[in-house]
mmCIF file of C-alpha atoms and ligand atoms in Angstrom:
data_model
loop_
_atom_site.group_PDB
_atom_site.id
_atom_site.type_symbol
_atom_site.label_atom_id
_atom_site.label_comp_id
_atom_site.label_asym_id
_atom_site.label_seq_id
_atom_site.Cartn_x
_atom_site.Cartn_y
_atom_site.Cartn_z
ATOM 1 C CA MET A 1 120.709 138.140 79.748
ATOM 2 C CA GLY A 2 119.294 141.591 80.502
ATOM 3 C CA LYS A 3 115.595 142.158 80.852
ATOM 4 C CA ASN A 4 115.599 143.984 77.524
ATOM 5 C CA ASP A 5 116.516 140.793 75.718
ATOM 6 C CA PHE A 6 113.386 139.145 77.048
ATOM 7 C CA LEU A 7 111.462 139.232 73.789
ATOM 8 C CA THR A 8 114.284 138.762 71.298
ATOM 9 C CA PRO A 9 113.717 135.857 68.884
ATOM 10 C CA LYS A 10 116.630 133.981 70.428
ATOM 11 C CA ALA A 11 115.386 134.394 73.992
ATOM 12 C CA ILE A 12 111.893 133.318 73.031
ATOM 13 C CA ALA A 13 113.163 130.343 71.040
ATOM 14 C CA ASN A 14 115.251 129.234 74.010
ATOM 15 C CA ARG A 15 112.322 129.442 76.378
ATOM 16 C CA ILE A 16 110.097 127.586 73.941
ATOM 17 C CA LYS A 17 112.709 124.879 73.469
ATOM 18 C CA ALA A 18 113.160 124.602 77.211
ATOM 19 C CA LYS A 19 109.438 124.049 77.610
ATOM 20 C CA GLY A 20 108.889 121.923 74.542
ATOM 21 C CA LEU A 21 105.999 124.113 73.441
ATOM 22 C CA GLN A 22 106.518 123.902 69.686
ATOM 23 C CA LYS A 23 102.955 124.930 68.961
ATOM 24 C CA LEU A 24 103.394 128.298 70.600
ATOM 25 C CA LYS A 25 106.399 129.217 68.571
ATOM 26 C CA TRP A 26 106.857 132.644 67.101
ATOM 27 C CA TYR A 27 104.297 134.614 68.981
ATOM 28 C CA CYS A 28 105.098 138.197 69.837
ATOM 29 C CA GLN A 29 103.303 139.030 73.058
ATOM 30 C CA MET A 30 104.054 142.740 72.879
ATOM 31 C CA CYS A 31 102.366 143.039 69.470
ATOM 32 C CA GLU A 32 100.056 140.091 70.134
ATOM 33 C CA LYS A 33 101.077 138.765 66.778
ATOM 34 C CA GLN A 34 101.437 135.130 65.782
ATOM 35 C CA CYS A 35 103.994 134.529 63.050
ATOM 36 C CA ARG A 36 104.028 131.421 60.893
ATOM 37 C CA ASP A 37 107.659 130.465 61.286
ATOM 38 C CA GLU A 38 111.072 131.576 62.377
ATOM 39 C CA ASN A 39 111.538 133.628 59.248
ATOM 40 C CA GLY A 40 108.206 135.371 59.683
ATOM 41 C CA PHE A 41 109.069 136.096 63.274
ATOM 42 C CA LYS A 42 112.434 137.565 62.316
ATOM 43 C CA CYS A 43 110.711 139.778 59.751
ATOM 44 C CA HIS A 44 108.186 140.826 62.386
ATOM 45 C CA CYS A 45 110.980 141.738 64.774
ATOM 46 C CA MET A 46 112.507 144.008 62.129
ATOM 47 C CA SER A 47 109.227 145.802 61.550
ATOM 48 C CA GLU A 48 108.819 149.375 62.678
ATOM 49 C CA SER A 49 105.713 148.620 64.732
ATOM 50 C CA HIS A 50 107.526 145.900 66.679
ATOM 51 C CA GLN A 51 110.522 148.145 67.223
ATOM 52 C CA ARG A 52 108.211 150.793 68.635
ATOM 53 C CA GLN A 53 106.663 148.208 70.957
ATOM 54 C CA MET A 54 110.092 147.037 72.024
ATOM 55 C CA TYR A 55 111.050 150.603 72.794
ATOM 56 C CA VAL A 56 107.997 150.870 75.045
ATOM 57 C CA PHE A 57 108.863 147.500 76.618
ATOM 58 C CA GLY A 58 112.457 148.607 77.152
ATOM 59 C CA GLN A 59 111.331 151.663 79.116
ATOM 60 C CA ASN A 60 109.984 149.440 81.863
ATOM 61 C CA PRO A 61 110.444 145.704 81.231
ATOM 62 C CA ASP A 62 109.538 144.722 84.808
ATOM 63 C CA ARG A 63 106.182 146.408 84.525
ATOM 64 C CA PHE A 64 105.405 144.441 81.375
ATOM 65 C CA VAL A 65 106.540 141.090 82.726
ATOM 66 C CA ASP A 66 104.576 141.720 85.933
ATOM 67 C CA GLY A 67 101.549 142.772 83.916
ATOM 68 C CA TYR A 68 101.713 139.688 81.676
ATOM 69 C CA SER A 69 102.230 137.443 84.704
ATOM 70 C CA GLN A 70 99.212 138.939 86.437
ATOM 71 C CA GLU A 71 97.099 138.640 83.318
ATOM 72 C CA PHE A 72 98.252 135.073 82.751
ATOM 73 C CA GLU A 73 97.403 134.161 86.331
ATOM 74 C CA ASN A 74 93.964 135.793 86.136
ATOM 75 C CA SER A 75 92.953 134.182 82.878
ATOM 76 C CA PHE A 76 94.412 130.809 83.878
ATOM 77 C CA LEU A 77 92.447 130.847 87.146
ATOM 78 C CA GLU A 78 89.369 132.079 85.338
ATOM 79 C CA HIS A 79 89.643 129.106 82.997
ATOM 80 C CA ILE A 80 89.973 126.589 85.861
ATOM 81 C CA LYS A 81 87.061 128.179 87.662
ATOM 82 C CA ARG A 82 84.882 127.968 84.571
ATOM 83 C CA THR A 83 85.740 124.424 83.546
ATOM 84 C CA HIS A 84 87.084 122.534 86.583
ATOM 85 C CA ARG A 85 85.626 124.444 89.502
ATOM 86 C CA PHE A 86 84.996 121.420 91.680
ATOM 87 C CA SER A 87 87.540 118.886 90.504
ATOM 88 C CA ARG A 88 91.189 118.026 90.738
ATOM 89 C CA VAL A 89 92.772 117.972 87.286
ATOM 90 C CA ALA A 90 96.168 117.451 85.731
ATOM 91 C CA ALA A 91 97.907 120.808 85.310
ATOM 92 C CA THR A 92 98.853 119.955 81.743
ATOM 93 C CA VAL A 93 95.189 119.337 80.871
ATOM 94 C CA VAL A 94 94.221 122.760 82.193
ATOM 95 C CA TYR A 95 97.150 124.339 80.411
ATOM 96 C CA ASN A 96 96.395 122.713 77.054
ATOM 97 C CA GLU A 97 92.826 123.920 77.269
ATOM 98 C CA TYR A 98 93.977 127.386 78.276
ATOM 99 C CA ILE A 99 96.354 127.774 75.331
ATOM 100 C CA ALA A 100 93.698 126.580 72.877
ATOM 101 C CA ASP A 101 92.558 130.222 72.882
ATOM 102 C CA ARG A 102 94.735 131.847 70.255
ATOM 103 C CA HIS A 103 94.858 135.095 72.179
ATOM 104 C CA HIS A 104 95.923 133.696 75.513
ATOM 105 C CA ILE A 105 98.799 135.367 77.357
ATOM 106 C CA HIS A 106 101.822 133.306 76.391
ATOM 107 C CA MET A 107 103.736 131.931 79.318
ATOM 108 C CA ASN A 108 107.078 132.872 77.801
ATOM 109 C CA SER A 109 106.186 136.508 78.481
ATOM 110 C CA THR A 110 105.559 135.873 82.160
ATOM 111 C CA GLN A 111 107.816 135.504 85.161
ATOM 112 C CA TRP A 112 107.476 131.738 85.009
ATOM 113 C CA ALA A 113 109.901 129.720 82.907
ATOM 114 C CA THR A 114 107.872 126.512 83.139
ATOM 115 C CA LEU A 115 104.336 125.390 83.838
ATOM 116 C CA THR A 116 105.590 123.600 86.978
ATOM 117 C CA GLU A 117 106.990 126.859 88.291
ATOM 118 C CA CYS A 118 103.658 128.549 87.673
ATOM 119 C CA ILE A 119 101.705 125.715 89.329
ATOM 120 C CA LYS A 120 103.974 125.812 92.380
ATOM 121 C CA TYR A 121 103.412 129.551 92.575
ATOM 122 C CA LEU A 122 99.618 129.075 92.522
ATOM 123 C CA GLY A 123 99.981 126.546 95.346
ATOM 124 C CA ARG A 124 102.309 128.712 97.386
ATOM 125 C CA THR A 125 100.027 131.734 97.149
ATOM 126 C CA GLY A 126 96.964 129.717 98.100
ATOM 127 C CA LYS A 127 95.155 130.263 94.794
ATOM 128 C CA CYS A 128 94.928 126.534 94.160
ATOM 129 C CA LYS A 129 95.579 123.281 95.908
ATOM 130 C CA VAL A 130 98.441 121.599 94.058
ATOM 131 C CA ASP A 131 100.088 118.211 94.436
ATOM 132 C CA GLU A 132 102.782 116.375 92.572
ATOM 133 C CA THR A 133 102.246 112.773 91.505
ATOM 134 C CA PRO A 134 104.225 110.339 89.327
ATOM 135 C CA LYS A 135 101.845 111.501 86.581
ATOM 136 C CA GLY A 136 102.787 115.130 87.053
ATOM 137 C CA TRP A 137 101.232 118.045 88.879
ATOM 138 C CA PHE A 138 97.567 118.155 89.760
ATOM 139 C CA ILE A 139 95.647 121.271 90.585
ATOM 140 C CA THR A 140 92.375 122.049 92.339
ATOM 141 C CA PHE A 141 90.775 125.454 92.231
ATOM 142 C CA ILE A 142 90.159 127.068 95.624
ATOM 143 C CA ASP A 143 86.886 128.880 95.345
ATOM 144 C CA ARG A 144 86.850 132.156 97.298
ATOM 145 C CA GLU A 145 83.860 133.741 95.596
ATOM 146 C CA PRO A 146 81.658 135.477 98.197
ATOM 147 C CA GLU A 147 78.644 133.634 96.817
ATOM 148 C CA THR A 148 80.330 130.242 97.204
ATOM 149 C CA LEU A 149 81.655 131.074 100.662
ATOM 150 C CA LEU A 150 78.139 132.081 101.723
ATOM 151 C CA LYS A 151 76.670 128.832 100.365
ATOM 152 C CA GLU A 152 79.442 126.907 102.093
ATOM 153 C CA SER A 153 78.796 128.561 105.440
ATOM 154 C CA LEU A 154 75.055 127.981 105.120
ATOM 155 C CA LYS A 155 75.719 124.354 104.318
ATOM 156 C CA ASN A 156 78.035 124.042 107.340
ATOM 157 C CA LYS A 157 75.412 125.673 109.523
ATOM 158 C CA ARG A 158 72.813 123.240 108.230
ATOM 159 C CA VAL A 159 75.133 120.307 108.842
ATOM 160 C CA ARG A 160 75.797 121.563 112.365
ATOM 161 C CA SER A 161 72.113 121.962 113.163
ATOM 162 C CA ASP A 162 71.390 118.560 111.604
ATOM 163 C CA LEU A 163 74.062 117.089 113.862
ATOM 164 C CA ALA A 164 72.606 118.818 116.925
ATOM 165 C CA GLU A 165 69.157 117.539 116.001
ATOM 166 C CA GLU A 166 70.527 114.032 115.549
ATOM 167 C CA GLU A 167 72.310 114.167 118.919
ATOM 168 C CA ARG A 168 69.174 115.361 120.636
ATOM 169 C CA HIS A 169 67.230 112.539 119.025
ATOM 170 C CA GLU A 170 69.831 110.011 120.067
ATOM 171 C CA ARG A 171 69.804 111.253 123.666
ATOM 172 C CA GLU A 172 66.017 110.928 123.653
ATOM 173 C CA ILE A 173 66.182 107.347 122.409
ATOM 174 C CA GLN A 174 68.919 106.549 124.925
ATOM 175 C CA GLY A 175 66.699 107.947 127.677
ATOM 176 C CA GLN A 176 63.787 105.807 126.513
ATOM 177 C CA ILE A 177 65.996 102.722 126.430
ATOM 178 C CA GLU A 178 67.223 103.426 129.966
ATOM 179 C CA ARG A 179 63.704 103.964 131.274
ATOM 180 C CA ALA A 180 62.532 100.766 129.563
ATOM 181 C CA GLU A 181 65.455 98.805 131.037
ATOM 182 C CA LYS A 182 64.614 100.066 134.539
ATOM 183 C CA LEU A 183 61.026 98.906 134.065
ATOM 184 C CA VAL A 184 62.150 95.458 132.955
ATOM 185 C CA VAL A 185 64.765 95.017 135.673
ATOM 186 C CA GLN A 186 62.687 96.472 138.523
ATOM 187 C CA PRO A 187 60.301 93.517 139.246
ATOM 188 C CA GLY A 188 63.160 90.995 139.554
ATOM 189 C CA VAL A 189 65.358 93.131 141.808
ATOM 190 C CA ASN A 190 63.520 92.439 145.109
ATOM 191 C CA SER A 191 62.354 88.926 144.299
ATOM 192 C CA SER A 192 64.636 86.122 145.470
ATOM 193 C CA SER A 193 62.082 83.438 144.708
ATOM 194 C CA PRO A 194 62.793 81.044 141.800
ATOM 195 C CA GLU A 195 59.050 81.043 141.051
ATOM 196 C CA PRO A 196 58.020 82.505 137.694
ATOM 197 C CA PRO A 197 56.303 85.914 137.828
ATOM 198 C CA PRO A 198 52.700 85.738 139.058
ATOM 199 C CA ASP A 199 51.064 86.608 135.733
ATOM 200 C CA LEU A 200 52.829 83.687 134.013
ATOM 201 C CA THR A 201 51.548 81.256 136.648
ATOM 202 C CA LYS A 202 48.079 82.626 136.062
ATOM 203 C CA ALA A 203 48.385 82.135 132.323
ATOM 204 C CA GLU A 204 49.502 78.542 132.917
ATOM 205 C CA SER A 205 46.480 77.735 135.001
ATOM 206 C CA ILE A 206 44.044 78.733 132.259
ATOM 207 C CA PRO A 207 42.632 75.608 130.615
ATOM 208 C CA ASN A 208 43.499 75.096 126.989
ATOM 209 C CA GLY A 209 40.190 73.978 125.626
HETATM 210 ZN ZN1 ZN B 1 106.195 142.326 67.971
#
């Protein structure tokens, strides 16, 4: 299949079938037009405006696929950032939310044939943390916003200074304990007599009544 066949009804139908995305059927990305059914889509493909768009597409298909892929990636990441910035979510959940917008970039116009392929790409390029489980792929947004990075570094600094403070405090307490132990041990060190310490003897000799 040549690149120019990328948006033919047959090619799109095959990709949709392969992905099981029945809902997204019959959307023409080049014209950003949603058709109602196969027949409507066929009619759309015959239309002059679509033919004109296909001519433009045919001039440089790679540029369009790259452009759609980039746009898909941007808006997909934007969606995760907005709704799941700090959590790990199932990729299909994110995707279903993403496609709820009627004007989303359709994945069948991108370089990725499946959601899994796209998720793996996001993991490989360090855009997200991704992991595969028996329940499918999960995805966590990696926040690289300058504002978040700044907050993060301030927090780390605070944690470090808190730790230093804690250590200092601990050393102080340890020092006090050691000094106290020396004070307690000291009187007994030189005394070999089994007699109780003098002050105790004194206390004993005080009459009770
Ligand atoms: Zn079209």
